């Protein structure tokens, strides 16, 4: 090949070198192949390294890119220089104090003894892969949350069925005790505990609930005191539970169950942080909050805020974890200490109520969780006293259907003294036959929603087709109808959520039977 041809080939390869979109660099070995100096680098290579070409030429690669040792590229250079066998360094993370990027390298030895490296900047591809992976994780989290919500609804349904006879018999015990009877206090405690359990069933459904309009104003102070009592009963005596300087009232617009769950989740989290050693869990509540440092975290500067803090003397929360601890399923605890959902639920409730939650350092050592909630401008309403149960007895036939025998027994206990005839069924198909028979036609149908073989909605449709005027009351253990079988309001006149108190049941009984003229046959003094 002549000089002219050689010049043409060199020009061709120079054009490729200068205009290639991949990085190309040529190195000369120094120190017997222990280090390498840049002989040349193309514009694409300089652009990937974010340095001009002149900043490379004549300088050691370890000087220009000190991260090549950690990357493993310098080791590849040495092996290729000594063996002459080309090597590929897979996509790896390069990082130094100046740049961070993902690169892939192909390294070979030229006939001149120099080392040639061809490399690609894979940062954009790795970022896209990471984003795709994060989206998949979010999708999996959403699917897990949907499954968890469905499981929660089923647990709440069964739990409410169990609670119904407990609450029912406790209420009857209170009513039958004479004034001053010590048993009345025992029954009342059972009743109070059952009501708290009923609220807990609603709490687990907050995982799937989207309620942007809290129903009423509640006072945080008595809820905090109740949670402190519950915590005191469940933690070792070595842990001090304390609250001090509580305001007279701290009204917020929220569901009391939500406030209870926020405080209890933060309390349990504090207990797990302290562990079985000596320690302190301290509650503070301020209304309105006047601490300028705390108010800097408020979503809006113009509102009045209720500030709740739960401090513990545990090991604290490292700064690098403080943003992640509110993520679903993230936990630093062992498998026997929780699922990683507690703080996630707290964050979801607080954000839905227009507040903010964060973690800081406890001056006494440990962590302190802060919650800011918008203070309500009006005071919390006192709990309405339950109305006395009507003693009327209706000359009416009531059919009650439920596949749970305990629920049927408490319905029998509640209703039998107040109706002329009560028929109980555990099988909805038998209840349908009774409703179709002229001799056993009821004046009111009370049916469970979720039953094997036929749902309460299906039963209601069949009965309404024959008796459009028959009042139908749906009794369900799902505290949210969307959590269970489909409920069609066009065939249902009233809905009662288990566990049902006797006073609730009697009010609905009276409304339905008096609404269709059964009150004309009622005897006011009983029968």
Short mmCIF file of C-alpha atoms in Angstrom, two decimals:
data_model
loop_
_atom_site.label_atom_id
_atom_site.label_comp_id
_atom_site.label_asym_id
_atom_site.label_seq_id
_atom_site.Cartn_x
_atom_site.Cartn_y
_atom_site.Cartn_z
CA UNK A 1 0.00 0.00 0.00
CA UNK A 2 1.46 3.36 -1.03
CA UNK A 3 1.84 6.51 1.04
CA UNK A 4 -1.23 8.01 -0.64
CA UNK A 5 -3.38 5.03 0.31
CA UNK A 6 -2.04 5.09 3.89
CA UNK A 7 -2.88 8.75 4.17
CA UNK A 8 -6.42 8.05 2.91
CA UNK A 9 -6.98 5.27 5.47
CA UNK A 10 -5.62 7.44 8.27
CA UNK A 11 -7.94 10.26 7.20
CA UNK A 12 -10.89 7.85 7.14
CA UNK A 13 -10.14 6.51 10.60
CA UNK A 14 -9.61 10.07 11.89
CA UNK A 15 -13.03 11.05 10.60
CA UNK A 16 -14.57 8.05 12.36
CA UNK A 17 -12.62 8.89 15.53
CA UNK A 18 -13.73 12.53 15.54
CA UNK A 19 -17.40 11.98 14.69
CA UNK A 20 -18.26 8.74 16.48
CA UNK A 21 -21.02 9.06 19.06
CA UNK A 22 -19.24 6.69 21.42
CA UNK A 23 -16.22 7.70 23.47
CA UNK A 24 -12.82 6.59 22.14
CA UNK A 25 -9.55 7.11 23.99
CA UNK A 26 -5.97 6.02 23.30
CA UNK A 27 -3.58 5.44 26.22
CA UNK A 28 0.18 4.92 26.50
CA UNK A 29 1.47 2.68 29.29
CA UNK A 30 3.84 4.17 31.90
CA UNK A 31 5.55 2.70 34.96
CA UNK A 32 5.71 -0.68 33.21
CA UNK A 33 1.96 -0.77 32.67
CA UNK A 34 0.97 0.28 36.20
CA UNK A 35 -0.60 3.51 34.95
CA UNK A 36 -1.61 4.99 31.60
CA UNK A 37 -1.41 8.43 29.98
CA UNK A 38 -3.99 9.88 27.58
CA UNK A 39 -2.48 10.01 24.08
CA UNK A 40 -5.76 11.04 22.42
CA UNK A 41 -9.49 11.24 23.07
CA UNK A 42 -12.35 12.00 20.69
CA UNK A 43 -14.96 14.76 21.26
CA UNK A 44 -17.58 12.21 22.38
CA UNK A 45 -15.21 10.84 25.02
CA UNK A 46 -14.40 14.31 26.32
CA UNK A 47 -18.12 15.12 26.43
CA UNK A 48 -18.88 11.95 28.41
CA UNK A 49 -16.11 12.84 30.89
CA UNK A 50 -17.34 16.46 31.03
CA UNK A 51 -13.84 17.82 30.48
CA UNK A 52 -12.27 19.48 27.38
CA UNK A 53 -9.91 17.39 25.26
CA UNK A 54 -6.92 19.48 26.34
CA UNK A 55 -7.57 18.57 30.00
CA UNK A 56 -6.89 14.91 29.13
CA UNK A 57 -3.85 14.88 26.84
CA UNK A 58 -0.55 13.96 28.45
CA UNK A 59 -2.11 13.33 31.87
CA UNK A 60 -2.39 10.06 33.79
CA UNK A 61 -5.81 8.44 33.69
CA UNK A 62 -5.73 8.08 37.50
CA UNK A 63 -5.18 11.84 37.74
CA UNK A 64 -8.03 12.81 35.41
CA UNK A 65 -10.43 10.08 36.54
CA UNK A 66 -9.41 8.92 40.04
CA UNK A 67 -12.43 6.62 40.22
CA UNK A 68 -11.05 4.19 37.61
CA UNK A 69 -9.55 2.04 40.38
CA UNK A 70 -12.92 1.53 42.10
CA UNK A 71 -14.56 1.07 38.71
CA UNK A 72 -12.17 -1.78 37.90
CA UNK A 73 -11.12 -0.20 34.61
CA UNK A 74 -7.48 0.30 35.59
CA UNK A 75 -7.21 -3.43 36.36
CA UNK A 76 -8.65 -4.21 32.91
CA UNK A 77 -6.13 -1.83 31.27
CA UNK A 78 -3.24 -3.68 32.98
CA UNK A 79 -4.47 -7.15 32.02
CA UNK A 80 -5.08 -6.18 28.37
CA UNK A 81 -1.66 -4.48 28.19
CA UNK A 82 0.09 -7.60 29.51
CA UNK A 83 -1.88 -10.30 27.69
CA UNK A 84 -3.04 -8.52 24.54
CA UNK A 85 -6.47 -10.16 24.98
CA UNK A 86 -9.41 -7.71 24.59
CA UNK A 87 -11.81 -7.39 27.53
CA UNK A 88 -15.22 -5.88 28.10
CA UNK A 89 -16.10 -4.17 31.37
CA UNK A 90 -19.88 -4.42 31.82
CA UNK A 91 -22.02 -1.43 32.72
CA UNK A 92 -20.65 -0.10 35.99
CA UNK A 93 -21.03 3.00 38.12
CA UNK A 94 -18.16 5.50 37.83
CA UNK A 95 -17.97 8.10 40.57
CA UNK A 96 -15.51 10.68 41.85
CA UNK A 97 -15.83 14.04 43.58
CA UNK A 98 -16.71 15.68 40.25
CA UNK A 99 -18.99 13.35 38.27
CA UNK A 100 -21.08 10.21 38.62
CA UNK A 101 -22.27 8.16 35.63
CA UNK A 102 -22.83 4.65 34.34
CA UNK A 103 -20.37 3.50 31.64
CA UNK A 104 -19.64 0.39 29.60
CA UNK A 105 -16.07 -0.14 28.29
CA UNK A 106 -14.47 -2.30 25.58
CA UNK A 107 -10.65 -2.36 25.84
CA UNK A 108 -8.09 -3.74 23.38
CA UNK A 109 -4.34 -3.44 22.63
CA UNK A 110 -3.17 -1.81 19.39
CA UNK A 111 -0.22 -3.14 17.34
CA UNK A 112 1.70 -0.08 18.48
CA UNK A 113 1.42 -1.26 22.10
CA UNK A 114 -1.03 1.45 23.03
CA UNK A 115 -4.38 0.72 24.75
CA UNK A 116 -7.64 1.64 23.04
CA UNK A 117 -10.87 2.04 25.04
CA UNK A 118 -14.29 2.42 23.44
CA UNK A 119 -16.99 3.39 25.96
CA UNK A 120 -20.65 4.38 26.16
CA UNK A 121 -22.46 6.61 28.62
CA UNK A 122 -25.32 4.38 29.82
CA UNK A 123 -26.60 6.79 32.49
CA UNK A 124 -29.84 7.63 30.66
CA UNK A 125 -30.61 3.94 30.09
CA UNK A 126 -29.86 3.04 33.71
CA UNK A 127 -32.03 5.93 34.88
CA UNK A 128 -34.88 4.72 32.67
CA UNK A 129 -34.44 1.19 34.02
CA UNK A 130 -34.48 2.54 37.57
CA UNK A 131 -37.63 4.55 36.91
CA UNK A 132 -39.28 1.50 35.37
CA UNK A 133 -38.27 -0.57 38.39
CA UNK A 134 -39.68 2.08 40.75
CA UNK A 135 -42.95 2.12 38.80
CA UNK A 136 -43.15 -1.65 39.06
CA UNK A 137 -42.48 -1.42 42.80
CA UNK A 138 -45.26 1.17 43.14
CA UNK A 139 -47.59 -1.09 41.16
CA UNK A 140 -46.72 -4.04 43.37
CA UNK A 141 -47.24 -1.88 46.47
CA UNK A 142 -50.64 -0.79 45.15
CA UNK A 143 -51.60 -4.40 44.44
CA UNK A 144 -50.48 -5.43 47.92
CA UNK A 145 -52.47 -2.56 49.44
CA UNK A 146 -55.55 -3.65 47.50
CA UNK A 147 -55.10 -7.20 48.76
CA UNK A 148 -54.53 -5.94 52.28
CA UNK A 149 -57.65 -3.76 52.08
CA UNK A 150 -59.73 -6.75 50.96
CA UNK A 151 -58.28 -8.82 53.79
CA UNK A 152 -59.00 -6.01 56.25
CA UNK A 153 -62.61 -5.83 55.10
CA UNK A 154 -63.04 -9.56 55.63
CA UNK A 155 -61.44 -9.43 59.08
CA UNK A 156 -63.65 -6.46 60.04
CA UNK A 157 -66.74 -8.40 58.90
CA UNK A 158 -65.95 -11.45 61.04
CA UNK A 159 -64.77 -9.32 63.95
CA UNK A 160 -68.01 -7.33 63.98
CA UNK A 161 -70.05 -10.54 63.94
CA UNK A 162 -68.14 -11.70 67.03
CA UNK A 163 -68.60 -8.35 68.76
CA UNK A 164 -72.35 -8.21 68.25
CA UNK A 165 -73.32 -10.75 70.95
CA UNK A 166 -70.64 -9.39 73.30
CA UNK A 167 -72.01 -5.84 73.06
CA UNK A 168 -75.62 -7.03 73.01
CA UNK A 169 -75.44 -9.10 76.17
CA UNK A 170 -73.35 -6.46 77.94
CA UNK A 171 -75.97 -3.84 77.14
CA UNK A 172 -78.72 -6.12 78.43
CA UNK A 173 -76.69 -6.74 81.59
CA UNK A 174 -76.42 -3.00 82.24
CA UNK A 175 -80.15 -2.52 81.68
CA UNK A 176 -81.17 -5.38 83.99
CA UNK A 177 -78.97 -4.38 86.92
CA UNK A 178 -80.65 -2.55 89.75
CA UNK A 179 -79.30 0.87 90.87
CA UNK A 180 -76.15 0.39 92.92
CA UNK A 181 -75.60 -3.19 91.76
CA UNK A 182 -71.78 -3.79 91.49
CA UNK A 183 -72.43 -5.98 88.44
CA UNK A 184 -73.56 -2.89 86.52
CA UNK A 185 -70.01 -1.52 86.57
CA UNK A 186 -68.64 -4.83 85.26
CA UNK A 187 -71.13 -4.93 82.40
CA UNK A 188 -70.40 -1.28 81.61
CA UNK A 189 -66.68 -1.99 81.33
CA UNK A 190 -67.40 -4.86 78.95
CA UNK A 191 -69.62 -2.51 76.95
CA UNK A 192 -66.94 0.21 76.82
CA UNK A 193 -64.25 -2.28 75.77
CA UNK A 194 -66.54 -3.71 73.09
CA UNK A 195 -67.16 -0.25 71.69
CA UNK A 196 -63.41 0.37 71.49
CA UNK A 197 -63.04 -2.95 69.68
CA UNK A 198 -65.77 -1.85 67.27
CA UNK A 199 -63.73 1.27 66.53
CA UNK A 200 -60.63 -0.86 65.94
CA UNK A 201 -62.48 -2.76 63.22
CA UNK A 202 -63.05 0.58 61.52
CA UNK A 203 -59.41 1.54 61.90
CA UNK A 204 -58.07 -1.31 59.79
CA UNK A 205 -60.35 -0.18 56.96
CA UNK A 206 -58.58 3.20 56.85
CA UNK A 207 -56.03 1.42 54.63
CA UNK A 208 -58.55 1.47 51.79
CA UNK A 209 -60.69 4.46 52.70
CA UNK A 210 -60.52 7.78 50.82
CA UNK A 211 -62.47 10.25 52.88
CA UNK A 212 -61.66 13.90 52.22
CA UNK A 213 -64.46 15.34 54.36
CA UNK A 214 -64.11 14.41 58.04
CA UNK A 215 -67.57 14.28 59.58
CA UNK A 216 -67.33 16.19 62.86
CA UNK A 217 -65.20 18.08 65.36
CA UNK A 218 -63.57 15.92 68.04
CA UNK A 219 -61.44 16.79 71.05
CA UNK A 220 -57.95 15.29 70.94
CA UNK A 221 -57.36 15.60 74.70
CA UNK A 222 -59.62 12.74 75.94
CA UNK A 223 -58.47 10.52 73.05
CA UNK A 224 -54.84 11.10 74.07
CA UNK A 225 -55.63 10.24 77.70
CA UNK A 226 -57.42 7.04 76.65
CA UNK A 227 -54.51 5.99 74.43
CA UNK A 228 -52.06 6.62 77.27
CA UNK A 229 -54.13 4.31 79.50
CA UNK A 230 -54.21 1.60 76.84
CA UNK A 231 -50.46 1.90 76.34
CA UNK A 232 -49.82 1.78 80.08
CA UNK A 233 -51.69 -1.54 80.27
CA UNK A 234 -49.58 -3.10 77.50
CA UNK A 235 -45.97 -2.04 78.16
CA UNK A 236 -43.50 -3.11 80.87
CA UNK A 237 -43.48 -1.16 84.13
CA UNK A 238 -39.89 -0.15 83.38
CA UNK A 239 -41.20 2.26 80.74
CA UNK A 240 -42.61 5.51 82.06
CA UNK A 241 -45.71 6.84 80.24
CA UNK A 242 -46.22 10.55 80.83
CA UNK A 243 -48.10 13.55 79.51
CA UNK A 244 -48.06 17.03 80.92
CA UNK A 245 -49.50 20.48 80.38
CA UNK A 246 -52.45 19.32 78.31
CA UNK A 247 -54.74 22.10 77.11
CA UNK A 248 -58.37 22.19 78.20
CA UNK A 249 -59.38 21.21 74.66
CA UNK A 250 -57.73 20.56 71.30
CA UNK A 251 -60.55 20.36 68.71
CA UNK A 252 -59.84 19.04 65.22
CA UNK A 253 -62.17 18.13 62.39
CA UNK A 254 -61.67 14.38 62.02
CA UNK A 255 -63.06 10.97 62.72
CA UNK A 256 -62.18 10.08 66.34
CA UNK A 257 -61.07 6.65 65.11
CA UNK A 258 -58.46 8.35 62.91
CA UNK A 259 -57.06 10.41 65.81
CA UNK A 260 -57.02 7.31 68.00
CA UNK A 261 -55.11 5.42 65.34
CA UNK A 262 -52.54 8.20 64.82
CA UNK A 263 -51.76 8.35 68.54
CA UNK A 264 -51.74 4.57 69.05
CA UNK A 265 -49.48 3.90 66.05
CA UNK A 266 -47.00 6.55 67.23
CA UNK A 267 -47.22 5.13 70.76
CA UNK A 268 -46.52 1.55 69.66
CA UNK A 269 -43.67 2.81 67.49
CA UNK A 270 -42.19 4.58 70.53
CA UNK A 271 -42.58 1.42 72.65
CA UNK A 272 -40.73 -0.66 70.07
CA UNK A 273 -37.97 1.97 69.99
CA UNK A 274 -37.49 1.85 73.77
CA UNK A 275 -37.79 -1.93 73.92
CA UNK A 276 -37.69 -3.79 77.22
CA UNK A 277 -35.12 -1.48 78.79
CA UNK A 278 -35.85 1.44 81.06
CA UNK A 279 -37.13 4.44 79.19
CA UNK A 280 -39.78 7.08 78.79
CA UNK A 281 -42.58 7.76 76.34
CA UNK A 282 -43.83 11.33 76.72
CA UNK A 283 -46.85 12.96 75.08
CA UNK A 284 -47.31 16.68 74.60
CA UNK A 285 -50.29 18.52 73.15
CA UNK A 286 -50.57 22.22 72.39
CA UNK A 287 -53.61 24.12 71.10
CA UNK A 288 -53.04 26.52 69.54
CA UNK A 289 -49.39 25.81 68.74
CA UNK A 290 -47.22 28.93 69.27
CA UNK A 291 -43.77 27.38 68.75
CA UNK A 292 -42.24 29.19 65.75
CA UNK A 293 -39.88 26.30 64.96
CA UNK A 294 -42.73 23.79 64.88
CA UNK A 295 -44.99 26.11 62.85
CA UNK A 296 -42.38 26.28 60.09
CA UNK A 297 -43.46 22.74 59.19
CA UNK A 298 -47.13 23.76 58.87
CA UNK A 299 -48.59 23.40 55.34
CA UNK A 300 -50.26 26.83 55.70
CA UNK A 301 -49.10 29.77 57.81
CA UNK A 302 -52.53 31.31 58.25
CA UNK A 303 -54.25 28.52 60.18
CA UNK A 304 -54.40 27.73 63.88
CA UNK A 305 -52.76 24.39 64.60
CA UNK A 306 -52.94 21.57 67.11
CA UNK A 307 -49.45 20.19 67.84
CA UNK A 308 -49.03 16.63 69.11
CA UNK A 309 -45.62 15.16 69.93
CA UNK A 310 -44.68 11.64 71.00
CA UNK A 311 -41.11 11.41 72.32
CA UNK A 312 -39.18 8.29 73.27
CA UNK A 313 -35.76 7.61 74.76
CA UNK A 314 -34.88 4.90 72.25
CA UNK A 315 -31.91 4.95 69.84
CA UNK A 316 -33.42 7.65 67.60
CA UNK A 317 -33.92 7.69 63.84
CA UNK A 318 -30.81 8.18 61.62
CA UNK A 319 -31.00 11.18 59.31
CA UNK A 320 -30.71 9.03 56.18
CA UNK A 321 -33.86 7.07 57.15
CA UNK A 322 -36.13 9.94 58.13
CA UNK A 323 -37.61 10.39 54.67
CA UNK A 324 -38.20 6.65 54.21
CA UNK A 325 -39.80 5.69 57.50
CA UNK A 326 -43.23 6.86 56.28
CA UNK A 327 -43.04 4.63 53.18
CA UNK A 328 -45.32 1.57 53.12
CA UNK A 329 -43.70 -1.68 54.30
CA UNK A 330 -40.43 0.08 55.19
CA UNK A 331 -39.31 -1.00 58.64
CA UNK A 332 -36.12 -1.45 60.60
CA UNK A 333 -37.88 -3.74 63.10
CA UNK A 334 -37.81 -7.51 63.26
CA UNK A 335 -40.61 -9.58 61.71
CA UNK A 336 -42.22 -9.99 65.14
CA UNK A 337 -42.56 -6.24 65.69
CA UNK A 338 -44.76 -5.08 62.84
CA UNK A 339 -45.32 -4.82 59.11
CA UNK A 340 -43.97 -1.33 58.37
CA UNK A 341 -47.49 0.03 57.84
CA UNK A 342 -47.95 1.95 61.11
CA UNK A 343 -46.14 5.15 60.20
CA UNK A 344 -47.43 4.93 56.63
CA UNK A 345 -51.00 4.91 57.96
CA UNK A 346 -50.20 7.83 60.28
CA UNK A 347 -48.81 9.81 57.36
CA UNK A 348 -51.85 9.02 55.20
CA UNK A 349 -54.33 10.10 57.87
CA UNK A 350 -52.46 13.30 58.75
CA UNK A 351 -52.03 14.32 55.12
CA UNK A 352 -55.71 13.62 54.40
CA UNK A 353 -56.66 15.89 57.30
CA UNK A 354 -54.51 18.71 55.91
CA UNK A 355 -51.67 18.39 58.41
CA UNK A 356 -48.04 17.33 58.45
CA UNK A 357 -45.96 14.73 60.31
CA UNK A 358 -42.20 14.44 60.72
CA UNK A 359 -39.55 13.04 63.06
CA UNK A 360 -36.85 14.91 64.95
CA UNK A 361 -34.38 14.42 67.79
CA UNK A 362 -35.49 14.14 71.40
CA UNK A 363 -33.34 16.47 73.57
CA UNK A 364 -33.28 13.71 76.22
CA UNK A 365 -32.00 11.24 73.63
CA UNK A 366 -34.09 9.24 71.16
CA UNK A 367 -36.69 10.42 68.68
CA UNK A 368 -39.73 12.66 68.80
CA UNK A 369 -42.55 12.46 66.26
CA UNK A 370 -44.42 15.68 65.59
CA UNK A 371 -47.95 15.98 64.19
CA UNK A 372 -49.61 19.23 63.17
CA UNK A 373 -53.36 19.20 62.50
CA UNK A 374 -55.60 22.16 61.64
CA UNK A 375 -57.38 23.30 64.80
CA UNK A 376 -61.16 23.48 64.43
CA UNK A 377 -62.69 26.91 65.06
CA UNK A 378 -65.71 25.40 66.86
CA UNK A 379 -65.59 23.19 69.97
CA UNK A 380 -66.09 19.45 69.83
CA UNK A 381 -69.66 18.30 70.31
CA UNK A 382 -70.35 16.20 73.40
CA UNK A 383 -71.19 12.54 72.78
CA UNK A 384 -74.88 12.12 72.28
CA UNK A 385 -76.54 10.09 74.97
CA UNK A 386 -78.22 6.96 73.63
CA UNK A 387 -81.99 7.19 73.59
CA UNK A 388 -83.87 4.75 75.80
CA UNK A 389 -85.11 1.61 74.08
CA UNK A 390 -88.78 1.73 73.22
CA UNK A 391 -90.89 -0.77 75.15
CA UNK A 392 -93.58 -1.01 72.47
CA UNK A 393 -94.64 -4.40 71.30
CA UNK A 394 -95.72 -4.61 67.68
CA UNK A 395 -98.28 -7.08 66.38
CA UNK A 396 -96.00 -7.81 63.48
CA UNK A 397 -94.08 -10.73 62.01
CA UNK A 398 -90.34 -10.18 61.58
CA UNK A 399 -88.12 -12.55 59.61
CA UNK A 400 -84.40 -12.37 60.48
CA UNK A 401 -81.72 -14.08 58.38
CA UNK A 402 -78.05 -14.52 59.31
CA UNK A 403 -75.62 -17.40 58.81
CA UNK A 404 -73.96 -16.68 62.18
CA UNK A 405 -75.78 -18.49 64.99
CA UNK A 406 -74.48 -16.09 67.68
CA UNK A 407 -75.92 -13.12 65.78
CA UNK A 408 -79.25 -14.91 65.42
CA UNK A 409 -79.37 -15.57 69.16
CA UNK A 410 -78.76 -11.92 70.06
CA UNK A 411 -81.36 -10.80 67.49
CA UNK A 412 -83.81 -13.20 69.11
CA UNK A 413 -83.00 -11.77 72.54
CA UNK A 414 -83.39 -8.20 71.31
CA UNK A 415 -86.53 -8.61 69.19
CA UNK A 416 -88.68 -11.35 70.71
CA UNK A 417 -90.07 -9.17 73.55
CA UNK A 418 -91.08 -6.47 71.07
CA UNK A 419 -92.77 -8.29 68.18
CA UNK A 420 -95.75 -10.60 68.01
CA UNK A 421 -93.91 -13.17 65.91
CA UNK A 422 -90.20 -13.66 65.11
CA UNK A 423 -88.85 -16.26 62.67
CA UNK A 424 -85.11 -16.88 62.43
CA UNK A 425 -83.27 -18.44 59.47
CA UNK A 426 -79.60 -19.28 58.91
CA UNK A 427 -80.33 -20.28 55.28
CA UNK A 428 -81.42 -17.40 52.99
CA UNK A 429 -83.20 -19.77 50.57
CA UNK A 430 -85.50 -20.96 53.39
CA UNK A 431 -86.15 -17.34 54.33
CA UNK A 432 -87.16 -16.64 50.72
CA UNK A 433 -89.65 -19.54 50.81
CA UNK A 434 -91.14 -18.15 54.01
CA UNK A 435 -91.50 -14.69 52.45
CA UNK A 436 -93.28 -16.23 49.45
CA UNK A 437 -95.75 -18.19 51.55
CA UNK A 438 -99.01 -16.33 52.40
CA UNK A 439 -99.22 -18.08 55.78
CA UNK A 440 -95.75 -16.92 56.88
CA UNK A 441 -95.50 -13.58 55.05
CA UNK A 442 -93.50 -11.14 57.24
CA UNK A 443 -94.10 -7.46 57.98
CA UNK A 444 -90.34 -6.81 57.95
CA UNK A 445 -87.29 -8.66 56.64
CA UNK A 446 -83.96 -8.26 58.48
CA UNK A 447 -81.13 -9.89 56.53
CA UNK A 448 -77.36 -10.23 56.67
CA UNK A 449 -75.45 -9.03 53.61
CA UNK A 450 -72.77 -11.70 53.15
CA UNK A 451 -74.12 -15.27 53.31
CA UNK A 452 -73.19 -18.53 51.55
CA UNK A 453 -75.38 -19.51 48.60
CA UNK A 454 -77.28 -16.24 48.36
CA UNK A 455 -76.29 -12.73 49.39
CA UNK A 456 -78.63 -10.43 51.27
CA UNK A 457 -78.90 -8.26 48.17
CA UNK A 458 -80.01 -11.22 46.04
CA UNK A 459 -82.54 -12.18 48.69
CA UNK A 460 -83.83 -8.60 48.83
CA UNK A 461 -84.29 -8.51 45.04
CA UNK A 462 -86.27 -11.75 45.05
CA UNK A 463 -88.48 -10.64 47.93
CA UNK A 464 -89.10 -7.15 46.52
CA UNK A 465 -90.19 -8.68 43.23
CA UNK A 466 -93.09 -10.32 45.12
CA UNK A 467 -93.57 -7.79 47.93
CA UNK A 468 -92.50 -4.32 46.74
CA UNK A 469 -93.92 -2.68 49.89
CA UNK A 470 -92.12 -4.97 52.38
CA UNK A 471 -89.51 -3.06 54.44
CA UNK A 472 -86.07 -4.70 54.17
CA UNK A 473 -83.27 -3.89 56.62
CA UNK A 474 -79.74 -4.91 55.70
CA UNK A 475 -77.51 -5.97 58.58
CA UNK A 476 -73.83 -6.14 57.63
CA UNK A 477 -70.49 -6.69 59.29
CA UNK A 478 -68.74 -4.65 56.61
CA UNK A 479 -68.28 -1.18 58.06
CA UNK A 480 -67.81 0.05 54.49
CA UNK A 481 -70.25 -1.49 51.96
CA UNK A 482 -67.62 -1.30 49.23
CA UNK A 483 -65.56 -3.81 51.20
CA UNK A 484 -68.07 -6.64 50.78
CA UNK A 485 -70.71 -7.93 48.39
CA UNK A 486 -72.52 -5.44 46.19
CA UNK A 487 -75.30 -3.63 48.02
CA UNK A 488 -78.21 -2.28 45.96
CA UNK A 489 -79.94 0.60 47.73
CA UNK A 490 -82.99 0.32 45.44
CA UNK A 491 -84.19 -2.80 47.29
CA UNK A 492 -82.93 -1.88 50.78
CA UNK A 493 -84.83 0.47 53.05
CA UNK A 494 -82.39 0.67 55.97
CA UNK A 495 -78.78 -0.36 56.64
CA UNK A 496 -77.42 -1.34 60.06
CA UNK A 497 -73.72 -1.96 60.66
CA UNK A 498 -72.69 -4.72 63.04
CA UNK A 499 -72.25 -4.82 65.94
CA UNK A 500 -75.71 -3.31 66.40
CA UNK A 501 -76.81 -1.95 69.75
CA UNK A 502 -80.32 -2.75 70.90
CA UNK A 503 -81.32 0.91 70.84
CA UNK A 504 -80.30 1.19 67.17
CA UNK A 505 -82.21 -1.94 66.25
CA UNK A 506 -85.36 -0.85 68.07
CA UNK A 507 -85.35 2.59 66.44
CA UNK A 508 -85.15 1.00 62.98
CA UNK A 509 -87.84 -1.53 63.94
CA UNK A 510 -90.12 1.28 65.05
CA UNK A 511 -89.45 3.40 61.94
CA UNK A 512 -90.13 0.56 59.53
CA UNK A 513 -93.18 -0.91 61.22
CA UNK A 514 -94.84 2.37 62.09
CA UNK A 515 -94.11 3.54 58.57
CA UNK A 516 -96.36 0.82 57.15
CA UNK A 517 -99.16 1.15 59.68
CA UNK A 518 -98.13 -1.55 62.11
CA UNK A 519 -98.22 1.03 64.89
CA UNK A 520 -102.02 0.99 64.65
CA UNK A 521 -101.85 -2.51 66.09
CA UNK A 522 -99.20 -1.70 68.70
CA UNK A 523 -99.81 -1.89 72.38
CA UNK A 524 -97.99 0.86 74.20
CA UNK A 525 -97.56 -1.00 77.47
CA UNK A 526 -96.26 -4.21 76.05
CA UNK A 527 -98.13 -7.45 75.84
#
